[in-house]
Structure formats: C-alpha cells, structure tokens
XYZ file of C-alpha atoms in Angstrom:
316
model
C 73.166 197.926 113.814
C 75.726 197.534 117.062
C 74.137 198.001 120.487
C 74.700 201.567 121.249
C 77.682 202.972 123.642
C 75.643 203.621 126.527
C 75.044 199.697 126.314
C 78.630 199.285 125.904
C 79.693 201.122 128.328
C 77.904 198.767 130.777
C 79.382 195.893 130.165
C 81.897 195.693 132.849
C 78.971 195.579 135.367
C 76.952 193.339 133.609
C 78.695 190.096 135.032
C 77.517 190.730 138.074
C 73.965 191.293 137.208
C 73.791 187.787 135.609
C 72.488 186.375 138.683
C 69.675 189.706 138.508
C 68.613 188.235 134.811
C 67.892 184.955 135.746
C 65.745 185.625 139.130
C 62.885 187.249 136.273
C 61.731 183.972 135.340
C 61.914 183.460 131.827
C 62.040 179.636 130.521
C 64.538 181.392 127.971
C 67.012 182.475 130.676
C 66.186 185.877 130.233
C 68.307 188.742 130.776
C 67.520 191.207 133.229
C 67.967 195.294 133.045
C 64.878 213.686 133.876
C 65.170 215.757 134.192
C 61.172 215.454 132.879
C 59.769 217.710 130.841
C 59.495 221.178 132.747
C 56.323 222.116 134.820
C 54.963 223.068 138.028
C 55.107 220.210 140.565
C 51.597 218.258 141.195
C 50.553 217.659 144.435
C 48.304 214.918 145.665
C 45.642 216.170 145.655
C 45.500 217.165 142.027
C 46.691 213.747 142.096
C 43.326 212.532 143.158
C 41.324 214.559 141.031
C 42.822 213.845 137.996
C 42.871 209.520 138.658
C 39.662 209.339 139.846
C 38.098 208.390 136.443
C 40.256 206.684 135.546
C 40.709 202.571 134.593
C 40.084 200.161 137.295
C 41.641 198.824 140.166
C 43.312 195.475 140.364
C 40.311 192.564 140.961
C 37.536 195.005 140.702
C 35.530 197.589 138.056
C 35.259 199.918 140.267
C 38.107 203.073 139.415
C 40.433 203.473 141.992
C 39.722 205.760 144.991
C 40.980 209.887 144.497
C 42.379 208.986 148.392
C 43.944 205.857 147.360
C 46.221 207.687 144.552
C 47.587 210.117 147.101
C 48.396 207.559 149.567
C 51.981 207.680 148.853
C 55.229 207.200 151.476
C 56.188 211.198 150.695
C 52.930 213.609 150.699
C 52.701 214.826 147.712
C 55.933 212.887 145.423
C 56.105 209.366 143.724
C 58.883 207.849 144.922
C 59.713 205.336 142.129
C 62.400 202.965 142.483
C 64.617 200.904 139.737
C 68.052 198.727 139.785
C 71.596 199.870 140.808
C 72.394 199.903 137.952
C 70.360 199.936 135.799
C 71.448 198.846 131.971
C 70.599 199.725 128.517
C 67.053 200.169 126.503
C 65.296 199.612 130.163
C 67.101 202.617 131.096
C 69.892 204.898 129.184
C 73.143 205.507 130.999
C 71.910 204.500 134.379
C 69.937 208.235 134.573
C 66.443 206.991 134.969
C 65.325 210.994 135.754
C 65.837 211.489 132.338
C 63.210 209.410 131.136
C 64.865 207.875 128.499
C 64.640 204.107 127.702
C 62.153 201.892 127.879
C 61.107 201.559 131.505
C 62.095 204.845 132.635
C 59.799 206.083 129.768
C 57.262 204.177 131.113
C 57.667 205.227 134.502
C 57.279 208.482 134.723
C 54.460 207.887 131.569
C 52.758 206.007 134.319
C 53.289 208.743 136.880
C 52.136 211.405 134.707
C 48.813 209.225 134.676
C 48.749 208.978 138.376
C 48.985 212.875 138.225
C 52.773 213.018 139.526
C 55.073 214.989 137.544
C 58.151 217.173 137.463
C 59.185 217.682 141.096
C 56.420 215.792 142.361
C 58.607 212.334 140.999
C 61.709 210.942 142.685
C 63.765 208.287 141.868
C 65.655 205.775 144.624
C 67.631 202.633 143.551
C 66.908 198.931 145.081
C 68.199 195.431 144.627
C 66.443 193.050 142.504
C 65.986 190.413 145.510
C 64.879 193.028 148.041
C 62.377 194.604 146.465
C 60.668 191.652 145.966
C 60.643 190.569 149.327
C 58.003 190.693 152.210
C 57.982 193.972 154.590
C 57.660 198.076 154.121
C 59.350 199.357 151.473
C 61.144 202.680 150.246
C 59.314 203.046 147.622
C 56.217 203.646 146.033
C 56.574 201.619 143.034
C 59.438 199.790 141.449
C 60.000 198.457 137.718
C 63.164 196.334 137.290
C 61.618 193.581 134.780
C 59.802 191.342 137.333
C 58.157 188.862 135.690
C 54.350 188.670 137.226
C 54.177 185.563 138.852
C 51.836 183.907 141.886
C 54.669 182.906 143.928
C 56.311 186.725 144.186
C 52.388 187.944 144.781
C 52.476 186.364 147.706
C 54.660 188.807 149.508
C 54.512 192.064 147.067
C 51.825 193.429 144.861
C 52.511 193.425 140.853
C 50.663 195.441 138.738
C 49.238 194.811 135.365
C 52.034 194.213 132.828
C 53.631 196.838 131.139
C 55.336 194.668 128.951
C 55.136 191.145 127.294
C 58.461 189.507 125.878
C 58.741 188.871 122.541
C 60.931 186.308 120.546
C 63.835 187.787 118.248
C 66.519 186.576 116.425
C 70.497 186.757 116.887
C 72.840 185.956 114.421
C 76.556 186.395 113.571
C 76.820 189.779 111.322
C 76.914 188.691 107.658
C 74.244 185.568 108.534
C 72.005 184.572 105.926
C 69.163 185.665 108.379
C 70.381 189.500 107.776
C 67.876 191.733 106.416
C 64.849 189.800 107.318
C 61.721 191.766 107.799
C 59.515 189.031 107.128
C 59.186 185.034 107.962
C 59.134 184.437 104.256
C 62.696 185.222 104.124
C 63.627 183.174 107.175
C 62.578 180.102 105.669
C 66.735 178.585 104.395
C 67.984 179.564 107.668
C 69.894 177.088 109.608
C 68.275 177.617 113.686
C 69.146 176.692 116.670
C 67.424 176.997 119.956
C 67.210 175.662 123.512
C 65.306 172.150 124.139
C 62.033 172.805 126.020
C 61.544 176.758 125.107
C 58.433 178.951 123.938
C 61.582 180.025 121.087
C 61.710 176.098 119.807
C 58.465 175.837 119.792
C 58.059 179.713 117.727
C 60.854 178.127 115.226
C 58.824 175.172 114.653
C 55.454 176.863 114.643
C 55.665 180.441 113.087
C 58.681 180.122 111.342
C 58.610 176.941 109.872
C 61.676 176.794 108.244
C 62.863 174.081 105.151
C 66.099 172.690 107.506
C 65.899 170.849 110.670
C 66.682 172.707 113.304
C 69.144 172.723 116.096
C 67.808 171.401 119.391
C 70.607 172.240 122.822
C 69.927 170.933 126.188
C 70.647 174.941 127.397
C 70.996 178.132 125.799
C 74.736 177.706 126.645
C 75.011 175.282 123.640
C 73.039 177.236 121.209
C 74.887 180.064 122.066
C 78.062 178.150 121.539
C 76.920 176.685 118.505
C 76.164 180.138 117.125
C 79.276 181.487 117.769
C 81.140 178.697 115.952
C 79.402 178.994 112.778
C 77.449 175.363 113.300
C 73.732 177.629 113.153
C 72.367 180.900 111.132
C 70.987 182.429 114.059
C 69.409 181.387 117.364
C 66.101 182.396 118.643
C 65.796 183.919 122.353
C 63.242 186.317 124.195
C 64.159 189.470 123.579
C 65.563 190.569 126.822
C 67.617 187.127 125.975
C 68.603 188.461 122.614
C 69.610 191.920 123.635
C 72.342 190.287 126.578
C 73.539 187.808 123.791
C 74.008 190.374 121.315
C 75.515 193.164 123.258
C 78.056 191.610 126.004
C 78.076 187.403 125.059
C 79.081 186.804 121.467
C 81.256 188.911 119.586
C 79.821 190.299 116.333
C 76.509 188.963 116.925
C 73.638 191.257 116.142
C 69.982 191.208 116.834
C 68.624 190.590 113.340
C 64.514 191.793 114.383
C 61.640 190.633 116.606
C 58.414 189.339 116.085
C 55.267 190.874 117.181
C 53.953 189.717 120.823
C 51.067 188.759 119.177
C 52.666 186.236 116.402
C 53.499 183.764 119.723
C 55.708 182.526 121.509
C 55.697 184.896 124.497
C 57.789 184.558 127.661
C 57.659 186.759 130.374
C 55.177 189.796 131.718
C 56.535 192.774 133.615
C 54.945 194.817 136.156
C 55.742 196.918 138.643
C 56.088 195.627 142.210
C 54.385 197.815 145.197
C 54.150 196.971 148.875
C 51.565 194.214 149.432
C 48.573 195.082 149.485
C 48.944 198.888 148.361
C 46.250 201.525 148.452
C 48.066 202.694 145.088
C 48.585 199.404 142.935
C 44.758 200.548 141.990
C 46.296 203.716 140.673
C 48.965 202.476 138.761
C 46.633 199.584 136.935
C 44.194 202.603 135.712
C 47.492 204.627 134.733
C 48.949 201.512 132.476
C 45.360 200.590 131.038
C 45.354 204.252 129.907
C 48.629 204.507 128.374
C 47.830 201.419 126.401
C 44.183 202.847 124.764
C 46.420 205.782 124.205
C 48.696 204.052 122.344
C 51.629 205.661 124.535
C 52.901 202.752 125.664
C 53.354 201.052 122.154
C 55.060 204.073 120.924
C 57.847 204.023 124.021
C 57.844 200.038 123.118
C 58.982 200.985 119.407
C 61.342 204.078 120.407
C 63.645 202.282 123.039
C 63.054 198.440 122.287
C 62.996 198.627 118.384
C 64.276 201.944 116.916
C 67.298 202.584 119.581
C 68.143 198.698 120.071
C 68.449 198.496 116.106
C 65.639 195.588 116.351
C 63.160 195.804 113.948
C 60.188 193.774 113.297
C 60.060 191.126 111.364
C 56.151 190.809 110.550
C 54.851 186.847 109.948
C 51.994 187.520 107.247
C-alpha cells in the first residue's frame, strides 16, 4: 500500500523539515512529523474534578492536584501546540483540530483526560527548536515527536511517553520481503542496515536471517544500496521508514513493523510543557489512563498501522 495523498501532498515541504527530523534524537536518523466530537465546552473547574483521581504525577504517587489541572495559560482552554506544518500519520493534512492522525488523536485523547474538550481545546503552531527551549511559553502542552531525553529536561518538562519507536521494514515494491507478516518468512531476505544501529542489531538478533547482511557506515548508503537493487529491504525506526518510503526512494514501500516489545526500540515521545509545570502532573495521569484503557494502542494501530499501510509483522 502507497503512503496516502495527504502524505503526498506534503512532500514539497518536507525538505525543509529534514533538519526538524534529525533534532528528535534517534540513532536511526529518525524522521520527524476538529473539529472534536460535539459537546458543551468544559471549564476548569470540571477540569479539576474530574483529574483529581486520577494517575500520578511525574516523580511522585501522589495524583495530581484538582488546582494543578486548571492551572492553564487561558482560564478555562488547553492551549495545545504542534509543528508548522505538521506532516502525515502524526497529523492528517496539517488540521490537527480534527483529531485525526496519530498525535493529534492523542492530543486531544489526552485532553479529554485532563477534562478539556470541545471549545475548551485550542490549537497554536510552534517551531521544533523553540519549543524546546528555556523561557515562558504559548502553550500549554506541545507534541511534535520529542524524543525524552535528560539534556532537553533541563530547560522544558517532558511528560511520560506517548509513544515508543518501533523497527519496520522498507523495501522496493515487488521485494522478496513483500507479504511478510511473520519473521519466519523474513528469513532469505537479503538486509541492509546502518553500522552502529538498534535496526542492525534487531536484524541480527530477532530476525536472524540465513544471508549476511549489509552493514553502511550511514543510512545514506543503505538507502542507496536499496534503491539500486544491491539489498531486499533495509531496516529503520519507523518514523525512519515512513520518510524513506513516502518522499526518499521511489517505489519503496513499508513492508510491516514489529511490535515495540520484540526489541530494538529507538526513540520515546512526550509532550514538552514549560519547566517545571503545575500541569505536566495532569498530563502523566491523562497518558497512564489512556494506556490501561487501551485507547492509546487503538489510535497507535488506526493512524500508524491501518492508515500508513504498515502492518505487523509478529516474531513468534
């Protein structure tokens, strides 16, 4: 399955959001990207009422304050905040209100939690670079995939993760790694991957297959490689994969993804809030509840398997 036209229609703007992709982190180089359902606006107090039982806040067990889940820059509203723009499955046709794709799903998912719905959640747009930087912000909470790391903590706080990269596979359409749903049937296939990477080590490990496999001092060279025909399919995280697939090679498709929990993880996401923010509480409880509700795996399988044509390729 091709990337879908909203994708496509991004991909004169995705050149310049290269630089974006690579400030997330990943040792893969990985690539960086409602109206809401109908209802009476929620103010904050209800806000408060409805959080106050729940989860717990960030380096404590204690549930986050009612207060601290109103304690937002605009009485009353959520002012969430994403890229300009923003690109296909994190968010569809750069209309995060809508709620469709995968972080704008989880957004306002996460807002609903928080008690914050309807009129009561606005959107504003940021770079990736200044939202991450020290100093008051415009927003209340922003979700752009930043990878959770100690060095950005130091100036902004980052929630729990909403996400954990995956590995997944890209190959040229008509590969012999086509039509794989499990490793068993990856086991012939010629790989290539970058020296150095969580995906070499996921080839070697997980997949195990009969050939030798391609090692490339970058992912420039595997992805060179793959395009001439010398490799199957190359491995990448799937952020990685998605890019490659959709705007770098040319009839390349992504061919599935493994589980987070088969290995070979990259990245974690979380939202960034203002240091030390009475709300980051708030939005910890919010994700640890869409988790145990299974919510957040069912957004994770609409808008980063079903729509991206990815499916899972299970390792048993």
């Amino acid at each position: 399955m091709r990337p879908s036209q909203a994708f496509r229609r991004t991909i004169p703007v995705l050149a310049a959001a290269s630089l974006v992709f690579a400030a997330c982190g990943s040792d893969d180089d990985s690539a960086d990207t409602a109206d809401t359902t109908a209802g009476t606006a929620t103010t904050a107090e209800t806000t408060a009422d409805t959080t106050a039982d729940a989860g717990t806040t960030a380096g404590s067990d204690a549930p986050a304050a009612a207060s601290d889940c109103a304690a937002t820059i605009d009485d009353g509203t959520l002012t969430i905040a994403t890229g300009e723009p923003a690109f296909f499955p994190w968010v569809i046709d750069d209309a995060p209100e809508t709620g469709e794709g995968f972080e704008a799903a989880v957004a306002l998912a996460v807002a609903a939690e928080m008690g914050y719905e309807g009129d009561a959640v606005t959107w504003t747009r940021t770079t990736f670079d200044e939202a991450i930087q020290p100093g008051a912000k415009n927003f209340d909470v922003n979700l752009q995939q930043f990878s959770i790391s100690d060095e950005r903590k130091e100036n902004v706080d980052m929630s729990d993760p909403y996400y954990t990269s995956n590995q997944a596979i890209v190959a040229l359409e008509g590969s012999s790694a086509e039509g794989a749903t499990t490793v068993a049937d990856l086991k012939d296939v010629k790989f290539g991957a970058q020296a150095g990477t969580t995906s070499l080590d996921f080839i070697n490990d997980v997949i195990k297959p009969t050939q030798d496999v391609f090692v490339y001092d970058d992912n420039v060279g595997a992805k060179a490689a793959l395009e001439a025909n010398q490799i199957d399919a190359a491995v990448f995280d799937l952020p990685t994969a998605l890019y490659v697939s959709g705007v770098e090679i040319e009839n390349s498709v992504v061919v599935g993804q493994f589980p987070a929990e088969a290995g070979g993880t990259t990245d974690e996401f979380g939202f960034v809030l203002n240091k030390d923010s009475a709300l980051t509480g708030c939005v910890n409880d919010a994700i640890a509840a869409i988790t145990a509700s299974g919510d957040l795996a069912a957004i994770q399988q609409e808008w980063l398997s079903d729509t991206t044509g990815a499916p899972i390729i299970t390792v048993e």
